[in-house]
Each structure stands twice: as structure tokens, then as C-alpha cells.
Amino acid sequence: MSKQQLFNEVYEKHKDRIYRLCFIMVYDRSQIEDLYQEVLINIWKGIDNFQEKSKIETWIYRIVMNASINFNLKQKKHRETTEYVNELKETTYPEKNEIDVLMEKISLLKSADRAIVGLYLEGYPYKEIAEILGMTTSNVGVKINRIKAELKLLWNNKI
Amino acid sequence: MDFNELSAQWQQKKLPSTLDQVMFEKITHFEEQLKKENTKLSYWLAGTIYLTGMIALPFIKSETGVFPLMGIWFLVGIQTMLFWFRQTNIHKSMAGNPARFVEVKLSKLKYNLLVTNLFMPIYMILLGIFSSFYINHILEGVDRYIVISGIGFTWLFYAMIFYITWRKQWKKDSETITPQIIELEKIQADFRQK
């Protein structure tokens, strides 16, 4: 199988999931297209060297996480949380569903927490989240409980 | 707020078809795009070697010229190798866990600060020393005061150039690199926190 064929296969299989993770990880949602492209370029660059020591999903989602961290850093006007909260307060959605509200709340979390919650929402078990992020399973468990509590608090406060 | 329900709803979100179309077209040109990037890097490298050679060329004319020429080329060579090494490390760590990636990225950014605050002054001092040898050599037999003034003015000139370039670089670093380091250190702490 050629590199292009392999890449196309990976793309077709994981494109939606990569998009969703990018959506959660990116600071400035208007730049999601650029981040998505950067992730794909990194996958393309590394696909030749992919060794089947880990699952391809783990490998891909690590690239998504790292590319997002890198991408957010490169944005010159890095958004401070307070700035973001103010902006969210002013944003009005004509048809705001539960997912939109959840995404707003997730935007207020720290990078590491967004990465964890992103994978959790994808339905990954703690063990796999730990493997992708290089953390211990118990640490992931503790963090998820803490994030859930934080999100519930934010949800009830309804910024 | 039911997380399971929200998770199920979230997983229904698809890549927008417009973006899918754009990306699909781009994917087919990735190889060409990357080749262009590599060509640009090769030009940059060739340009650096050429310019260093041109700067060092006058030194070759003197008998002592080989020494500064080799010195400058040696330093530029080491710097270039370190640059490539760090770039490769970043590229490799992209598929590693985020904590490892952040660690490598941090080390690269700190190295950039080191270039401004350590390598730049060292290079300028070395250039001054090499130039002093060179001036001393070409003005052999000329009045001692003229030689000393020549060396003095050269140092003054280098000091001015250094101040302007170093200050500019320092400002740039404070605006771009230092905030990134602070942010990365926070991210690293978050990933390590238990």
C-alpha cells in the first residue's frame, strides 16, 4: 500500500474524530481549519515512521494533542481565560443546544483538561486516555471526576 | 447534565462537508507542498554557507586568515547541526505523549533564548578577537598607535552592531518566546499534576 493510499484510509476512518478533538483543543474556533490542516500535515510527515508499537488511534490522537498545543502557542494573541469568559458572555446563539453550551464551558478549561475531556467525550476508557496522554490511569480518573465537577458548576452557573 | 447523553450527542458531530472537500484537495498536494518547504530550507542553508564564506573571504588573503575562517565556519557548522538536531527532535516528539512533547518544545525554546543571550555575545567577542589578529597582521610595521586605534574602532563598530541586533532580538524573544515558555511550563505542570 502506498503512502497516499494509507493516508487516505486513515483520513477517511478518523476525519470526524480528529475534527472533534481539534474543535475542543483550539483556542480560537475561527482558526480550526488551519489547525486541522496542521494535524493532517503532521500525520502525513510521520506516517512513514509509524511503528506498530501502539495502536494507530493512539498515535493519531497524540499528534492531534501535540499539534494543538503547538498551534495555540503560535497564535500571537493568546487568549487569557478572563478575556474568553467576557467574550462568551457577549456571544448569543440563535439556537443554542446543549452541545454548544458544553463546548463553551470546555473552552474555559486548561489545555490538559480539555485534552482529557475531549477523549472522554469520544468514549475512550480511562486506560486508553492515560496511554494517549502519557498519564497514569488513576490520575486520569481523578482528573475526570474533577473536570466533571467543574463543568457541572459552570453549567449550573450558566455564564 | 448527563455526560453519557452529551457524549453520545457529541459523537454525532461530523466534519463539515465544505472543510472535507477543501482538505481532500489539499491532501493530494501534501507531497509537493512538503518538497517546496524542503527546497526552501536547502536554499536557506546554501545561502548561509555562501554568506559566511563571503564574510570570511577577506581573511583568506592573509596568512593568519585561515584561522578566523575555520573558526567562524566551525561555529556556524555546530550551530546549524544543533538547529537540525532540535528540529528533528521536535518532529519526532510530535507523536510522543504530550508531556514529552512539551518537554522537547520547552528545551528548544530555551535553546533559542540561549542563542540570544550566550551564543550571540560569544560570537561577537570571537569575531572581535579574530579581527584584532587580522588587523594586527595586515598593519605590521605601521605605527603602534594606528594599529591600536584600528583595533579599537573595529571593536567599537562590532559593539554597536551587536547592541542593535542583540537588543532587537532580545525584544523579539521577550514578546514571542518568553510567553510561550511560561505557557508551556503551565501545560507541563497540568499534565504532571496528580
Coordinates of N, CA and C in Angstrom, one line a residue, chain B residues 76-77 84 112 190 192:
Chain B
V76 N 29.6 28.2 12.9 CA 28.3 28.1 12.1 C 27.9 26.7 11.9
G77 N 28.9 25.8 11.6 CA 28.6 24.4 11.4 C 27.9 23.8 12.7
W84 N 19.4 21.6 13.4 CA 18.7 20.5 12.7 C 18.3 19.4 13.7
N112 N 16.7 28.6 22.1 CA 16.6 29.9 21.3 C 17.0 31.1 22.2
D190 N 0.3 21.0 34.4 CA -1.0 20.4 34.4 C -1.0 18.9 34.0
R192 N 1.5 16.9 34.6 CA 2.2 16.2 35.6 C 1.5 16.1 36.9

